[in-house]
Coordinates of C-alpha atoms and ligand atoms in Angstrom, one line a residue:
M1 CA -19.0 -14.7 3.1
L2 CA -15.3 -14.2 2.3
P3 CA -13.8 -16.2 -0.6
P4 CA -11.7 -19.1 0.6
K5 CA -8.0 -18.5 1.1
K6 CA -5.8 -19.8 -1.7
I7 CA -3.1 -22.3 -1.0
L8 CA -0.4 -23.3 -3.6
I9 CA 0.9 -26.9 -3.2
V10 CA 4.2 -27.5 -4.9
D11 CA 5.6 -31.0 -5.2
D12 CA 7.3 -32.8 -8.2
M13 CA 5.2 -35.9 -7.4
R14 CA 1.7 -35.4 -8.8
A15 CA 0.4 -38.0 -6.3
N16 CA 1.5 -35.8 -3.4
T17 CA -0.1 -32.6 -4.8
R18 CA -3.3 -34.5 -5.5
L19 CA -3.5 -36.0 -2.0
L20 CA -2.9 -32.6 -0.3
A21 CA -5.3 -30.8 -2.6
K22 CA -8.0 -33.4 -1.9
K23 CA -7.5 -33.1 1.9
L24 CA -7.4 -29.3 1.9
S25 CA -10.0 -28.5 -0.7
G26 CA -12.9 -28.5 1.8
E27 CA -11.4 -25.5 3.5
Y28 CA -9.2 -23.8 0.9
E29 CA -9.0 -23.1 -2.8
C30 CA -6.0 -25.3 -3.9
L31 CA -3.6 -24.5 -6.7
T32 CA -0.8 -26.9 -7.6
A33 CA 2.6 -26.8 -9.3
T34 CA 5.0 -29.7 -10.0
S35 CA 8.3 -27.6 -10.3
G36 CA 9.9 -24.6 -8.8
M37 CA 9.6 -22.7 -12.1
E38 CA 5.9 -23.4 -12.4
A39 CA 5.4 -22.4 -8.8
L40 CA 6.9 -19.0 -9.4
E41 CA 4.6 -18.5 -12.4
V42 CA 1.5 -19.5 -10.4
V43 CA 2.5 -17.3 -7.5
H44 CA 2.8 -14.2 -9.6
A45 CA -0.4 -14.9 -11.6
Q46 CA -2.6 -16.0 -8.6
Q47 CA -1.1 -14.5 -5.5
P48 CA -1.8 -17.4 -3.1
D49 CA -2.2 -16.8 0.6
L50 CA 0.2 -19.6 1.6
I51 CA 2.6 -21.9 -0.1
L52 CA 3.3 -25.6 0.8
L53 CA 6.7 -26.3 -0.7
D54 CA 8.5 -29.6 -1.4
I55 CA 12.3 -29.4 -1.3
L56 CA 13.6 -32.3 -3.4
M57 CA 12.5 -31.5 -6.9
P58 CA 14.4 -31.9 -10.2
G59 CA 15.7 -28.6 -11.6
M60 CA 15.1 -25.8 -9.2
D61 CA 14.7 -27.3 -5.7
G62 CA 12.5 -26.0 -2.9
F63 CA 15.3 -24.0 -1.2
E64 CA 16.1 -22.1 -4.4
T65 CA 12.4 -21.6 -5.1
C66 CA 11.9 -20.1 -1.6
R67 CA 15.0 -17.9 -2.1
Q68 CA 13.5 -16.5 -5.3
L69 CA 10.1 -15.9 -3.7
K70 CA 11.7 -14.0 -0.8
D71 CA 13.8 -11.9 -3.1
D72 CA 10.8 -10.7 -5.0
E73 CA 8.7 -7.8 -3.6
R74 CA 5.5 -9.3 -5.2
S75 CA 5.8 -12.6 -3.3
R76 CA 8.0 -11.8 -0.3
K77 CA 5.2 -11.7 2.2
I78 CA 3.5 -14.9 1.3
P79 CA 4.1 -17.5 4.1
V80 CA 6.0 -20.6 2.9
I81 CA 5.8 -23.9 4.7
F82 CA 8.3 -26.5 3.7
I83 CA 6.8 -30.0 3.5
T84 CA 9.6 -32.5 2.9
S85 CA 11.3 -35.9 3.4
L86 CA 14.6 -34.2 4.3
D87 CA 14.8 -34.6 8.1
E88 CA 18.2 -33.4 9.1
D89 CA 18.3 -30.5 11.5
E90 CA 20.5 -28.6 9.1
D91 CA 17.9 -28.8 6.4
E92 CA 15.2 -27.4 8.7
A93 CA 17.5 -24.6 9.9
K94 CA 18.3 -23.8 6.3
G95 CA 14.7 -23.7 5.3
L96 CA 13.8 -21.4 8.2
D97 CA 16.8 -19.2 7.5
L98 CA 15.6 -18.7 3.9
G99 CA 12.4 -17.1 5.4
A100 CA 10.0 -20.1 5.5
V101 CA 7.6 -19.8 8.5
D102 CA 7.4 -23.5 9.2
Y103 CA 8.9 -26.9 8.3
I104 CA 6.9 -30.2 8.2
R105 CA 8.4 -33.6 7.7
K106 CA 7.1 -36.3 5.5
P107 CA 5.3 -38.6 6.1
F108 CA 3.1 -35.8 7.5
R109 CA -0.1 -36.1 9.6
M110 CA -2.9 -34.3 8.1
P111 CA -4.4 -32.7 11.3
I112 CA -1.0 -31.2 12.0
V113 CA -0.6 -29.8 8.5
K114 CA -4.1 -28.3 8.7
A115 CA -3.5 -26.8 12.1
R116 CA -0.2 -25.2 11.0
I117 CA -1.7 -23.8 7.8
R118 CA -4.6 -22.3 9.8
N119 CA -2.2 -20.7 12.3
H120 CA 0.0 -19.2 9.6
I121 CA -2.9 -17.8 7.6
E122 CA -4.3 -16.2 10.8
L123 CA -0.9 -14.7 11.7
K124 CA -0.6 -13.3 8.2
R125 CA -4.0 -11.8 8.4
A126 CA -3.3 -10.1 11.7
R127 CA 0.1 -8.8 10.3
D128 CA -1.6 -7.4 7.2
L129 CA -4.2 -5.6 9.3
L130 CA -1.6 -4.0 11.6
E131 CA 0.5 -2.9 8.6
E132 CA -2.6 -1.4 7.0
Q133 CA -3.5 0.5 10.1
A134 CA 0.0 1.8 10.5
F135 CA -0.4 3.5 7.1
I136 CA -3.9 4.8 7.3
D137 CA -5.0 8.1 8.9
S138 CA -7.6 7.2 11.5
L139 CA -9.7 10.4 11.1
T140 CA -10.1 10.4 7.4
A141 CA -9.4 6.8 6.5
I142 CA -7.1 7.9 3.7
P143 CA -3.3 7.1 3.6
N144 CA -1.2 9.0 6.2
R145 CA 2.1 10.8 6.2
R146 CA 4.1 7.7 6.7
R147 CA 2.5 6.1 3.7
F148 CA 3.0 9.3 1.7
D149 CA 6.7 9.4 2.4
A150 CA 7.1 5.8 1.3
V151 CA 5.1 6.3 -1.9
L152 CA 6.9 9.5 -2.8
D153 CA 10.2 7.8 -2.4
K154 CA 9.2 4.9 -4.6
E155 CA 7.7 7.2 -7.3
W156 CA 10.8 9.5 -7.2
R157 CA 13.1 6.5 -7.8
R158 CA 10.8 5.2 -10.6
A159 CA 10.9 8.6 -12.3
Q160 CA 14.7 8.7 -12.0
R161 CA 14.8 5.4 -13.9
N162 CA 12.3 6.1 -16.6
G163 CA 12.9 9.9 -17.1
A164 CA 9.2 10.7 -16.7
P165 CA 8.0 13.8 -14.9
L166 CA 6.6 13.6 -11.3
S167 CA 4.2 16.1 -9.9
L168 CA 3.2 16.9 -6.4
I169 CA 0.2 18.9 -5.1
L170 CA 0.0 20.2 -1.6
L171 CA -3.4 21.4 -0.5
D172 CA -4.3 23.4 2.6
I173 CA -7.8 24.4 3.8
D174 CA -8.3 28.2 4.0
F175 CA -8.9 29.8 7.4
F176 CA -9.4 26.5 9.0
K177 CA -8.5 27.8 12.5
K178 CA -11.5 30.1 12.2
Y179 CA -13.6 27.2 11.1
N180 CA -12.8 25.3 14.2
D181 CA -13.2 28.3 16.4
N182 CA -16.7 29.0 14.9
Y183 CA -18.1 25.5 14.5
G184 CA -16.1 23.5 17.0
H185 CA -13.6 20.7 16.6
Q186 CA -16.1 17.9 15.9
Q187 CA -17.4 19.7 12.9
G188 CA -13.8 20.6 12.0
D189 CA -13.1 16.9 11.9
D190 CA -16.2 16.3 9.7
C191 CA -15.0 18.9 7.3
L192 CA -11.5 17.3 7.1
R193 CA -13.2 13.9 6.3
R194 CA -15.3 15.5 3.5
V195 CA -12.4 17.3 2.0
G196 CA -10.3 14.1 2.1
W197 CA -13.0 12.0 0.4
S198 CA -13.7 14.7 -2.2
L199 CA -10.0 14.8 -3.0
K200 CA -9.9 11.1 -3.4
E201 CA -12.8 11.2 -5.8
S202 CA -11.3 14.1 -7.8
V203 CA -8.2 12.2 -8.9
R204 CA -8.9 9.8 -11.7
R205 CA -5.7 8.0 -12.8
A206 CA -4.9 4.8 -11.0
A207 CA -1.3 5.8 -10.3
D208 CA -2.4 9.1 -8.6
F209 CA -2.0 8.9 -4.8
V210 CA -3.8 10.9 -2.1
A211 CA -2.7 11.3 1.5
R212 CA -3.4 13.4 4.6
Y213 CA -0.1 15.2 4.9
G214 CA -0.6 17.0 8.2
G215 CA -3.4 18.7 10.3
E216 CA -5.5 20.3 7.5
E217 CA -3.1 19.7 4.7
F218 CA -3.4 17.0 2.1
A219 CA -1.0 15.9 -0.7
V220 CA -1.5 14.3 -4.1
I221 CA 1.4 12.5 -6.0
L222 CA 0.9 12.4 -9.7
P223 CA 3.4 10.1 -11.4
G224 CA 4.1 10.7 -15.1
T225 CA 2.2 14.0 -15.0
D226 CA 3.7 17.3 -16.2
T227 CA 3.0 20.8 -14.9
Q228 CA 0.0 21.4 -17.2
G229 CA -1.5 18.1 -16.2
A230 CA -1.0 18.8 -12.5
L231 CA -2.5 22.3 -12.9
D232 CA -5.6 20.8 -14.5
A233 CA -5.9 18.3 -11.7
S234 CA -5.5 21.0 -9.1
D235 CA -8.3 23.1 -10.7
T236 CA -10.6 20.1 -10.7
I237 CA -9.8 19.5 -7.0
R238 CA -10.3 23.2 -6.1
L239 CA -13.6 23.5 -7.8
R240 CA -14.9 20.2 -6.5
I241 CA -14.1 21.0 -2.9
S242 CA -15.6 24.4 -3.3
S243 CA -18.8 22.9 -4.7
L244 CA -19.2 20.8 -1.5
A245 CA -20.5 24.2 -0.3
I246 CA -19.5 23.5 3.3
P247 CA -20.6 26.7 5.1
H248 CA -17.8 28.8 6.5
E249 CA -19.2 32.2 7.5
H250 CA -15.9 33.5 8.9
S251 CA -13.8 32.9 5.8
S252 CA -12.6 36.1 4.0
V253 CA -12.7 34.5 0.6
A254 CA -16.1 32.8 0.3
P255 CA -19.0 31.9 2.5
H256 CA -18.0 28.2 2.2
V257 CA -14.8 26.1 2.7
T258 CA -12.1 26.7 0.1
V259 CA -8.6 25.4 -0.4
S260 CA -5.3 26.7 -1.6
L261 CA -3.0 24.5 -3.7
G262 CA 0.7 24.5 -4.5
V263 CA 2.0 22.5 -7.4
A264 CA 5.5 21.3 -8.2
T265 CA 6.8 19.2 -11.1
S266 CA 10.2 17.5 -11.2
Y267 CA 12.2 15.4 -13.6
P268 CA 14.1 13.6 -10.9
E269 CA 17.9 13.5 -11.4
R270 CA 20.4 11.1 -10.0
N271 CA 21.8 12.2 -6.6
H272 CA 18.8 14.3 -5.9
G273 CA 16.2 13.4 -3.3
P274 CA 12.4 13.9 -3.1
G275 CA 12.9 16.7 -0.5
E276 CA 13.2 19.3 -3.3
I277 CA 9.8 18.6 -4.8
I278 CA 8.2 18.9 -1.4
D279 CA 10.0 22.3 -0.8
A280 CA 8.9 23.5 -4.2
A281 CA 5.2 22.6 -3.7
D282 CA 5.3 24.1 -0.2
Q283 CA 6.6 27.4 -1.6
A284 CA 4.0 27.4 -4.3
L285 CA 1.3 26.8 -1.6
Y286 CA 2.7 29.7 0.3
R287 CA 2.3 31.9 -2.8
A288 CA -1.3 30.7 -3.2
K289 CA -2.0 31.8 0.3
E290 CA -0.2 35.2 -0.2
E291 CA -2.2 35.9 -3.4
G292 CA -5.5 35.6 -1.6
R293 CA -6.2 31.9 -1.1
N294 CA -8.8 29.7 -3.0
T295 CA -6.3 29.4 -5.8
V296 CA -3.6 27.3 -7.4
K297 CA 0.1 28.3 -7.8
T298 CA 3.2 26.6 -9.2
Ligands
GH3_301 P1 -4.6 29.5 6.3 O1 -5.8 30.0 5.4 O2 -3.5 30.5 6.2 O3 -4.2 28.1 6.0 O4 -5.2 29.6 7.7 P2 -5.5 28.4 8.7 O5 -6.3 28.9 9.8 O6 -6.1 27.3 8.0 O7 -4.1 27.9 9.1 P3 -3.5 27.5 10.5 O8 -2.3 26.6 10.1 O9 -3.2 28.7 11.3 O10 -4.5 26.6 11.2 C1 -4.7 25.2 10.9 C2 -5.8 24.7 11.9 O11 -6.1 23.3 11.6 C3 -5.3 24.8 13.3 C4 -5.7 23.4 13.8 O12 -6.4 23.6 15.0 C5 -6.5 22.8 12.8 N1 -6.4 21.4 12.7 C6 -5.3 20.6 12.5 N2 -5.5 19.3 12.6 C7 -6.9 19.2 12.9 C8 -7.7 18.1 13.1 O13 -7.3 16.9 13.1 N3 -9.0 18.3 13.4 C9 -9.5 19.6 13.5 N4 -10.8 19.8 13.8 N5 -8.7 20.7 13.3 C10 -7.4 20.5 13.0
MG302 MG1 10.0 -34.1 -4.2
MG303 MG1 -1.9 24.6 7.4
MG304 MG1 -5.0 26.3 6.5

């Protein structure tokens, strides 16, 4: 059984939060807050699945709270439903303009509140699933090129800010065309899956990011890692994939599947883009191929 979804109920009147929590607690885990500030704290600590937000509150009102939630990457995607005694059309329009998904007027009717919550949680679930699928490679179930581009961009900008090194490994399976020709595409696909998983298991740091970069090419982004660290990681990867001992009788380097790796490290400067680290890793990979494959080059 999945854990119940979490709903944050925000209202300056404790009687209101208590009533809603009581009515919803059969279906949901209910969190409460009695001010906008407290709501932001609870949101960031607990990551609720949906927020019911009062508008008229002393201090920061619901509109401002919603604005801040939508301005923050960590809370931007959590659906907000206003639940308020303000019943002018302008107020409702303003609430929806601020990014709320719905607007319920007090006094509310509980079955309607419940139905709307259920709908918005379901919509959010479907949206999350689609988004996830758009960023996952369907063959290997690891992140795809689209995801790679987004992560590299983010890490590049982070490294620009904090002056830390950023390393990139590009990995390419040796003589994979011959592998397909000899064993067939199905087995080729299996080989790609095994290499992808092995790669994922080889990287240890939480910040390290593995993706399928293209056909039989994979990439690893290593934030805060210098050249030596990236070379060490590359050797671990190379040996680990080699030790899978996937038979490859037509390979000229070994009787099993091997990989070549190109490593690049940057200290990203302002006005430079991540294209240069990709080019550098690509050139290093080319050298690894030239120098006989089953090796790592910078
Ligand atoms: P090298 O050692 O120089 O890298 O030689 P190679 O044969 O691996 O290089 P090449 O780029 O010529 O061939 C890559 C092959 O990868 C060709 C293509 O059919 C195969 N490939 C690409 N994507 C997939 C896939 O999704 N599944 C399978 N089975 N094969 C794929
Ligand atoms: Mg109020
Ligand atoms: Mg290739
Ligand atoms: Mg290849």
